[in-house]
Amino acid sequence: MKIAILGYGTVGRGVAQIIEERVPEVEVARILELPDRLTDPRMTPNYQDIVDDPAIELVVECMGGIEPAHTFILQALNAGKHVVTSNKAVVAAHFAEFAEAASKAGVGLLIEASVGGGIPWIASIEKVRRIEDVQSFSGIMNGTTNYIVYSMLKDGADFAEVLSKAQELGFAERDPTADIDGIDVRNKTIISASVAFDVACTQDLPVSGIRNLTKYDLSLFGSRDLTVKLIGRGVQADGRYAVSVEPVAVSTSTLEANVPTNFNLVTLDAPSIGELKFYGQGAGSLPTGNAIVQDILDCVAGRRPTYDFSRGLVYDPAMLHGPYVFRTEATIPGAKFYEPGAVIVDDLTATQARALLDDALKSDPTTFMAAVSANS
C-alpha cells in the first residue's frame, strides 16, 4: 500500500522510520512538508498533489492542531482515502464529522495514536465493546504532568523548576498550556468517552489542571498517604454519562500513584472482564509512530472501524461526585478544615467543584483543587 504522511516532525519521522525498517508491504510515497523544508524527493508543499494521486490509498495525519488538519482529513476521506491520525485535538473537535465522512466514503478512520501514544488503548476499548458496555475509564493520559508531579516528589523541587527541566528534555512544549491546564487530557478524555460509550462526547466538560500545584500541596496530601495525579475519567450507566479532567488525590498504595516519569496508565472497567489497566509510553516519536503503523497494518488487512454516536446518552454531571480539597485563602462555601491552609467539601460534582475553583481563583489566584479518590 502506498501512503502519504502529512507533517514530518517527531511523529512523522518515527512513522517513516518504522515503515522503512520493518514494514516492506507499505511504501511512504509522498510527504507533505513546508516549502522551505523540502529535503526529500517525496516531499511536496502542495496537499492537492496527494489528494489527486490515485496511487495513494492512505493518508497519515500527524501535523497537530485543528486547521489545516481538519480540512485535510475531510478532503482525504471524501477522496476515498483511508486516514490514520495521531492528532487528538482535531479528533476531539470533529470526531463525529470524520466518522460520518469515512462511513459515506467506505474508508477507514483509525485513531489509535490519538490517545495513549504507544499504548493499545482505543483498540482495547473496541474489543471490550464487542461484548459489553464499558462502565467507566480513568487514567494518567499526559506524560508531561506526570513527569512534573513525579519529579517534584522525588527531588523536592518547585513546579517551575521541574517544568523547565521537562522542557529541556522535550517532555514539555515551549508553551506548556495544553499539558498543565489539562487541555491535552481533555481531548483524550473526549475521544475515549466517544469510543467507550458510543456518544458524541460533550466538549463542555469540567477541566482543571496542575498549574498551581506546589510542594506544599504534595506534602499536605502526603501526610495522609495520598499523592496527586492529573486524571481524565468517564462513567456511564442507565442512559447517562459524565466525564471530567482534574487533579485527583490517590492513595500512595495504588498503581496510579507510582507511575514514574512521563509514563501513562489508563484503566477501563466492564461487567464481565472487570478492571483492565494499560501502562506504557504515552507519547514520543517511536511509541506514537508504532501505534500509527499498527493502524496502517490493520487497514492493509481490511479493518475498517465504525463509530456510531446515535446511542443518545444524556450528559449528567451528577454521576461524577465526591469530596474535593481546596488549598486556598479564599472562602469556600460549605467547606470544613482539612489541613493548615486547606479545606474540604464532602460531596460535589466535578462541575460544581470547578465552579467553586473559579470563584476562589478570583480572590486567591494561587488556589489549588483536587478531588479525593473514592479508593483513598
mmCIF file of N, CA and C in Angstrom, residues 293-363:
data_model
loop_
_atom_site.group_PDB
_atom_site.id
_atom_site.type_symbol
_atom_site.label_atom_id
_atom_site.label_comp_id
_atom_site.label_asym_id
_atom_site.label_seq_id
_atom_site.Cartn_x
_atom_site.Cartn_y
_atom_site.Cartn_z
ATOM 1 N N VAL A 293 1.569 2.931 12.844
ATOM 2 C CA VAL A 293 1.876 1.835 11.914
ATOM 3 C C VAL A 293 0.978 0.630 12.191
ATOM 4 N N GLN A 294 0.646 0.384 13.458
ATOM 5 C CA GLN A 294 -0.314 -0.681 13.764
ATOM 6 C C GLN A 294 -1.651 -0.416 13.069
ATOM 7 N N ASP A 295 -2.096 0.846 13.104
ATOM 8 C CA ASP A 295 -3.336 1.201 12.413
ATOM 9 C C ASP A 295 -3.207 1.014 10.907
ATOM 10 N N ILE A 296 -2.069 1.395 10.355
ATOM 11 C CA ILE A 296 -1.847 1.212 8.917
ATOM 12 C C ILE A 296 -1.930 -0.268 8.554
ATOM 13 N N LEU A 297 -1.277 -1.122 9.344
ATOM 14 C CA LEU A 297 -1.301 -2.558 9.073
ATOM 15 C C LEU A 297 -2.711 -3.133 9.213
ATOM 16 N N ASP A 298 -3.475 -2.635 10.186
ATOM 17 C CA ASP A 298 -4.874 -3.055 10.310
ATOM 18 C C ASP A 298 -5.654 -2.683 9.053
ATOM 19 N N CYS A 299 -5.388 -1.486 8.553
ATOM 20 C CA CYS A 299 -6.090 -1.020 7.355
ATOM 21 C C CYS A 299 -5.701 -1.863 6.148
ATOM 22 N N VAL A 300 -4.415 -2.182 6.018
ATOM 23 C CA VAL A 300 -3.946 -3.055 4.936
ATOM 24 C C VAL A 300 -4.661 -4.405 5.002
ATOM 25 N N ALA A 301 -4.915 -4.880 6.222
ATOM 26 C CA ALA A 301 -5.572 -6.176 6.422
ATOM 27 C C ALA A 301 -7.089 -6.100 6.244
ATOM 28 N N GLY A 302 -7.612 -4.897 5.992
ATOM 29 C CA GLY A 302 -9.041 -4.750 5.722
ATOM 30 C C GLY A 302 -9.887 -4.273 6.874
ATOM 31 N N ARG A 303 -9.261 -3.898 7.995
ATOM 32 C CA ARG A 303 -10.039 -3.429 9.143
ATOM 33 C C ARG A 303 -10.535 -2.013 8.915
ATOM 34 N N ARG A 304 -11.838 -1.816 9.112
ATOM 35 C CA ARG A 304 -12.450 -0.511 8.951
ATOM 36 C C ARG A 304 -13.305 -0.211 10.187
ATOM 37 N N PRO A 305 -12.747 0.395 11.216
ATOM 38 C CA PRO A 305 -13.542 0.685 12.417
ATOM 39 C C PRO A 305 -14.743 1.566 12.078
ATOM 40 N N THR A 306 -15.829 1.332 12.765
ATOM 41 C CA THR A 306 -17.009 2.182 12.606
ATOM 42 C C THR A 306 -17.353 2.782 13.959
ATOM 43 N N TYR A 307 -17.825 4.015 13.924
ATOM 44 C CA TYR A 307 -18.164 4.726 15.153
ATOM 45 C C TYR A 307 -19.592 5.235 15.035
ATOM 46 N N ASP A 308 -20.433 4.751 15.946
ATOM 47 C CA ASP A 308 -21.853 5.105 15.929
ATOM 48 C C ASP A 308 -22.155 5.947 17.160
ATOM 49 N N PHE A 309 -22.484 7.215 16.943
ATOM 50 C CA PHE A 309 -22.743 8.127 18.057
ATOM 51 C C PHE A 309 -24.235 8.397 18.248
ATOM 52 N N SER A 310 -25.058 7.445 17.822
ATOM 53 C CA SER A 310 -26.513 7.659 17.874
ATOM 54 C C SER A 310 -27.153 7.061 19.119
ATOM 55 N N ARG A 311 -26.344 6.644 20.062
ATOM 56 C CA ARG A 311 -26.879 5.968 21.249
ATOM 57 C C ARG A 311 -27.762 6.886 22.096
ATOM 58 N N GLY A 312 -27.458 8.158 22.075
ATOM 59 C CA GLY A 312 -28.323 9.126 22.753
ATOM 60 C C GLY A 312 -28.155 9.208 24.257
ATOM 61 N N LEU A 313 -26.964 8.914 24.774
ATOM 62 C CA LEU A 313 -26.741 9.081 26.209
ATOM 63 C C LEU A 313 -26.877 10.548 26.596
ATOM 64 N N VAL A 314 -27.414 10.784 27.775
ATOM 65 C CA VAL A 314 -27.598 12.141 28.296
ATOM 66 C C VAL A 314 -26.439 12.477 29.226
ATOM 67 N N TYR A 315 -25.866 13.654 29.052
ATOM 68 C CA TYR A 315 -24.761 14.066 29.923
ATOM 69 C C TYR A 315 -25.312 14.469 31.286
ATOM 70 N N ASP A 316 -24.824 13.818 32.334
ATOM 71 C CA ASP A 316 -25.310 14.063 33.693
ATOM 72 C C ASP A 316 -24.120 14.209 34.636
ATOM 73 N N PRO A 317 -23.710 15.435 34.938
ATOM 74 C CA PRO A 317 -22.527 15.638 35.778
ATOM 75 C C PRO A 317 -22.653 15.059 37.170
ATOM 76 N N ALA A 318 -23.875 14.765 37.626
ATOM 77 C CA ALA A 318 -24.064 14.211 38.970
ATOM 78 C C ALA A 318 -23.461 12.810 39.101
ATOM 79 N N MET A 319 -23.141 12.185 37.974
ATOM 80 C CA MET A 319 -22.579 10.833 38.035
ATOM 81 C C MET A 319 -21.137 10.818 38.526
ATOM 82 N N LEU A 320 -20.460 11.937 38.450
ATOM 83 C CA LEU A 320 -19.096 12.042 38.986
ATOM 84 C C LEU A 320 -19.128 13.010 40.155
ATOM 85 N N HIS A 321 -19.042 12.491 41.362
ATOM 86 C CA HIS A 321 -19.115 13.362 42.533
ATOM 87 C C HIS A 321 -18.315 12.759 43.675
ATOM 88 N N GLY A 322 -17.963 13.605 44.626
ATOM 89 C CA GLY A 322 -17.203 13.156 45.777
ATOM 90 C C GLY A 322 -16.590 14.328 46.505
ATOM 91 N N PRO A 323 -15.682 14.072 47.450
ATOM 92 C CA PRO A 323 -15.049 15.152 48.214
ATOM 93 C C PRO A 323 -13.954 15.848 47.400
ATOM 94 N N TYR A 324 -13.816 17.166 47.636
ATOM 95 C CA TYR A 324 -12.785 17.973 46.984
ATOM 96 C C TYR A 324 -12.047 18.791 48.026
ATOM 97 N N VAL A 325 -10.728 18.831 47.885
ATOM 98 C CA VAL A 325 -9.883 19.626 48.762
ATOM 99 C C VAL A 325 -9.439 20.884 48.025
ATOM 100 N N PHE A 326 -9.503 22.028 48.734
ATOM 101 C CA PHE A 326 -9.065 23.306 48.180
ATOM 102 C C PHE A 326 -7.962 23.867 49.077
ATOM 103 N N ARG A 327 -6.782 24.094 48.511
ATOM 104 C CA ARG A 327 -5.746 24.827 49.232
ATOM 105 C C ARG A 327 -5.838 26.268 48.783
ATOM 106 N N THR A 328 -6.341 27.100 49.672
ATOM 107 C CA THR A 328 -6.685 28.457 49.265
ATOM 108 C C THR A 328 -6.834 29.369 50.474
ATOM 109 N N GLU A 329 -6.721 30.665 50.224
ATOM 110 C CA GLU A 329 -7.055 31.674 51.241
ATOM 111 C C GLU A 329 -8.455 32.215 51.019
ATOM 112 N N ALA A 330 -9.095 31.769 49.946
ATOM 113 C CA ALA A 330 -10.470 32.207 49.666
ATOM 114 C C ALA A 330 -11.446 31.453 50.566
ATOM 115 N N THR A 331 -12.645 31.993 50.683
ATOM 116 C CA THR A 331 -13.711 31.340 51.444
ATOM 117 C C THR A 331 -14.471 30.396 50.530
ATOM 118 N N ILE A 332 -14.545 29.125 50.920
ATOM 119 C CA ILE A 332 -15.248 28.113 50.123
ATOM 120 C C ILE A 332 -16.536 27.741 50.849
ATOM 121 N N PRO A 333 -17.706 28.001 50.253
ATOM 122 C CA PRO A 333 -18.970 27.676 50.912
ATOM 123 C C PRO A 333 -19.082 26.194 51.253
ATOM 124 N N GLY A 334 -19.515 25.903 52.470
ATOM 125 C CA GLY A 334 -19.745 24.527 52.895
ATOM 126 C C GLY A 334 -18.500 23.744 53.221
ATOM 127 N N ALA A 335 -17.352 24.417 53.298
ATOM 128 C CA ALA A 335 -16.092 23.710 53.499
ATOM 129 C C ALA A 335 -15.794 23.466 54.975
ATOM 130 N N LYS A 336 -15.010 22.413 55.231
ATOM 131 C CA LYS A 336 -14.542 22.091 56.571
ATOM 132 C C LYS A 336 -13.011 22.040 56.548
ATOM 133 N N PHE A 337 -12.422 22.176 57.712
ATOM 134 C CA PHE A 337 -10.959 22.129 57.830
ATOM 135 C C PHE A 337 -10.431 20.775 57.340
ATOM 136 N N TYR A 338 -9.319 20.814 56.593
ATOM 137 C CA TYR A 338 -8.674 19.591 56.107
ATOM 138 C C TYR A 338 -7.245 19.496 56.632
ATOM 139 N N GLU A 339 -6.421 20.481 56.289
ATOM 140 C CA GLU A 339 -5.056 20.625 56.779
ATOM 141 C C GLU A 339 -4.794 22.128 56.833
ATOM 142 N N PRO A 340 -3.757 22.577 57.524
ATOM 143 C CA PRO A 340 -3.487 24.015 57.568
ATOM 144 C C PRO A 340 -3.432 24.619 56.165
ATOM 145 N N GLY A 341 -4.273 25.611 55.943
ATOM 146 C CA GLY A 341 -4.339 26.280 54.644
ATOM 147 C C GLY A 341 -5.230 25.600 53.638
ATOM 148 N N ALA A 342 -5.852 24.487 54.019
ATOM 149 C CA ALA A 342 -6.684 23.722 53.077
ATOM 150 C C ALA A 342 -7.998 23.311 53.723
ATOM 151 N N VAL A 343 -9.043 23.256 52.909
ATOM 152 C CA VAL A 343 -10.374 22.853 53.373
ATOM 153 C C VAL A 343 -10.913 21.770 52.450
ATOM 154 N N ILE A 344 -11.962 21.093 52.912
ATOM 155 C CA ILE A 344 -12.577 20.030 52.124
ATOM 156 C C ILE A 344 -14.082 20.236 52.081
ATOM 157 N N VAL A 345 -14.673 19.982 50.918
ATOM 158 C CA VAL A 345 -16.128 19.952 50.756
ATOM 159 C C VAL A 345 -16.488 18.507 50.441
ATOM 160 N N ASP A 346 -17.395 17.941 51.219
ATOM 161 C CA ASP A 346 -17.591 16.497 51.210
ATOM 162 C C ASP A 346 -18.198 15.926 49.934
ATOM 163 N N ASP A 347 -19.141 16.600 49.311
ATOM 164 C CA ASP A 347 -19.807 15.994 48.150
ATOM 165 C C ASP A 347 -20.115 17.045 47.096
ATOM 166 N N LEU A 348 -19.303 17.037 46.048
ATOM 167 C CA LEU A 348 -19.500 17.952 44.932
ATOM 168 C C LEU A 348 -19.436 17.167 43.629
ATOM 169 N N THR A 349 -20.165 17.627 42.618
ATOM 170 C CA THR A 349 -19.905 17.105 41.284
ATOM 171 C C THR A 349 -18.647 17.792 40.756
ATOM 172 N N ALA A 350 -18.049 17.192 39.734
ATOM 173 C CA ALA A 350 -16.863 17.813 39.135
ATOM 174 C C ALA A 350 -17.191 19.197 38.588
ATOM 175 N N THR A 351 -18.405 19.364 38.087
ATOM 176 C CA THR A 351 -18.836 20.661 37.560
ATOM 177 C C THR A 351 -18.967 21.686 38.679
ATOM 178 N N GLN A 352 -19.566 21.286 39.793
ATOM 179 C CA GLN A 352 -19.698 22.199 40.940
ATOM 180 C C GLN A 352 -18.328 22.561 41.505
ATOM 181 N N ALA A 353 -17.430 21.590 41.563
ATOM 182 C CA ALA A 353 -16.090 21.845 42.096
ATOM 183 C C ALA A 353 -15.337 22.837 41.221
ATOM 184 N N ARG A 354 -15.459 22.694 39.911
ATOM 185 C CA ARG A 354 -14.788 23.631 39.005
ATOM 186 C C ARG A 354 -15.353 25.040 39.173
ATOM 187 N N ALA A 355 -16.663 25.159 39.408
ATOM 188 C CA ALA A 355 -17.266 26.469 39.635
ATOM 189 C C ALA A 355 -16.748 27.098 40.927
ATOM 190 N N LEU A 356 -16.608 26.294 41.984
ATOM 191 C CA LEU A 356 -16.054 26.807 43.240
ATOM 192 C C LEU A 356 -14.595 27.231 43.051
ATOM 193 N N LEU A 357 -13.853 26.458 42.259
ATOM 194 C CA LEU A 357 -12.465 26.823 41.989
ATOM 195 C C LEU A 357 -12.386 28.164 41.260
ATOM 196 N N ASP A 358 -13.237 28.342 40.285
ATOM 197 C CA ASP A 358 -13.233 29.608 39.543
ATOM 198 C C ASP A 358 -13.497 30.793 40.470
ATOM 199 N N ASP A 359 -14.452 30.615 41.386
ATOM 200 C CA ASP A 359 -14.757 31.698 42.337
ATOM 201 C C ASP A 359 -13.563 31.949 43.261
ATOM 202 N N ALA A 360 -12.949 30.891 43.745
ATOM 203 C CA ALA A 360 -11.809 31.029 44.663
ATOM 204 C C ALA A 360 -10.625 31.711 43.983
ATOM 205 N N LEU A 361 -10.397 31.402 42.716
ATOM 206 C CA LEU A 361 -9.267 31.986 41.988
ATOM 207 C C LEU A 361 -9.382 33.503 41.850
ATOM 208 N N LYS A 362 -10.597 34.015 41.916
ATOM 209 C CA LYS A 362 -10.786 35.468 41.787
ATOM 210 C C LYS A 362 -10.148 36.210 42.966
ATOM 211 N N SER A 363 -10.230 35.632 44.157
ATOM 212 C CA SER A 363 -9.651 36.289 45.328
ATOM 213 C C SER A 363 -8.283 35.728 45.702
#
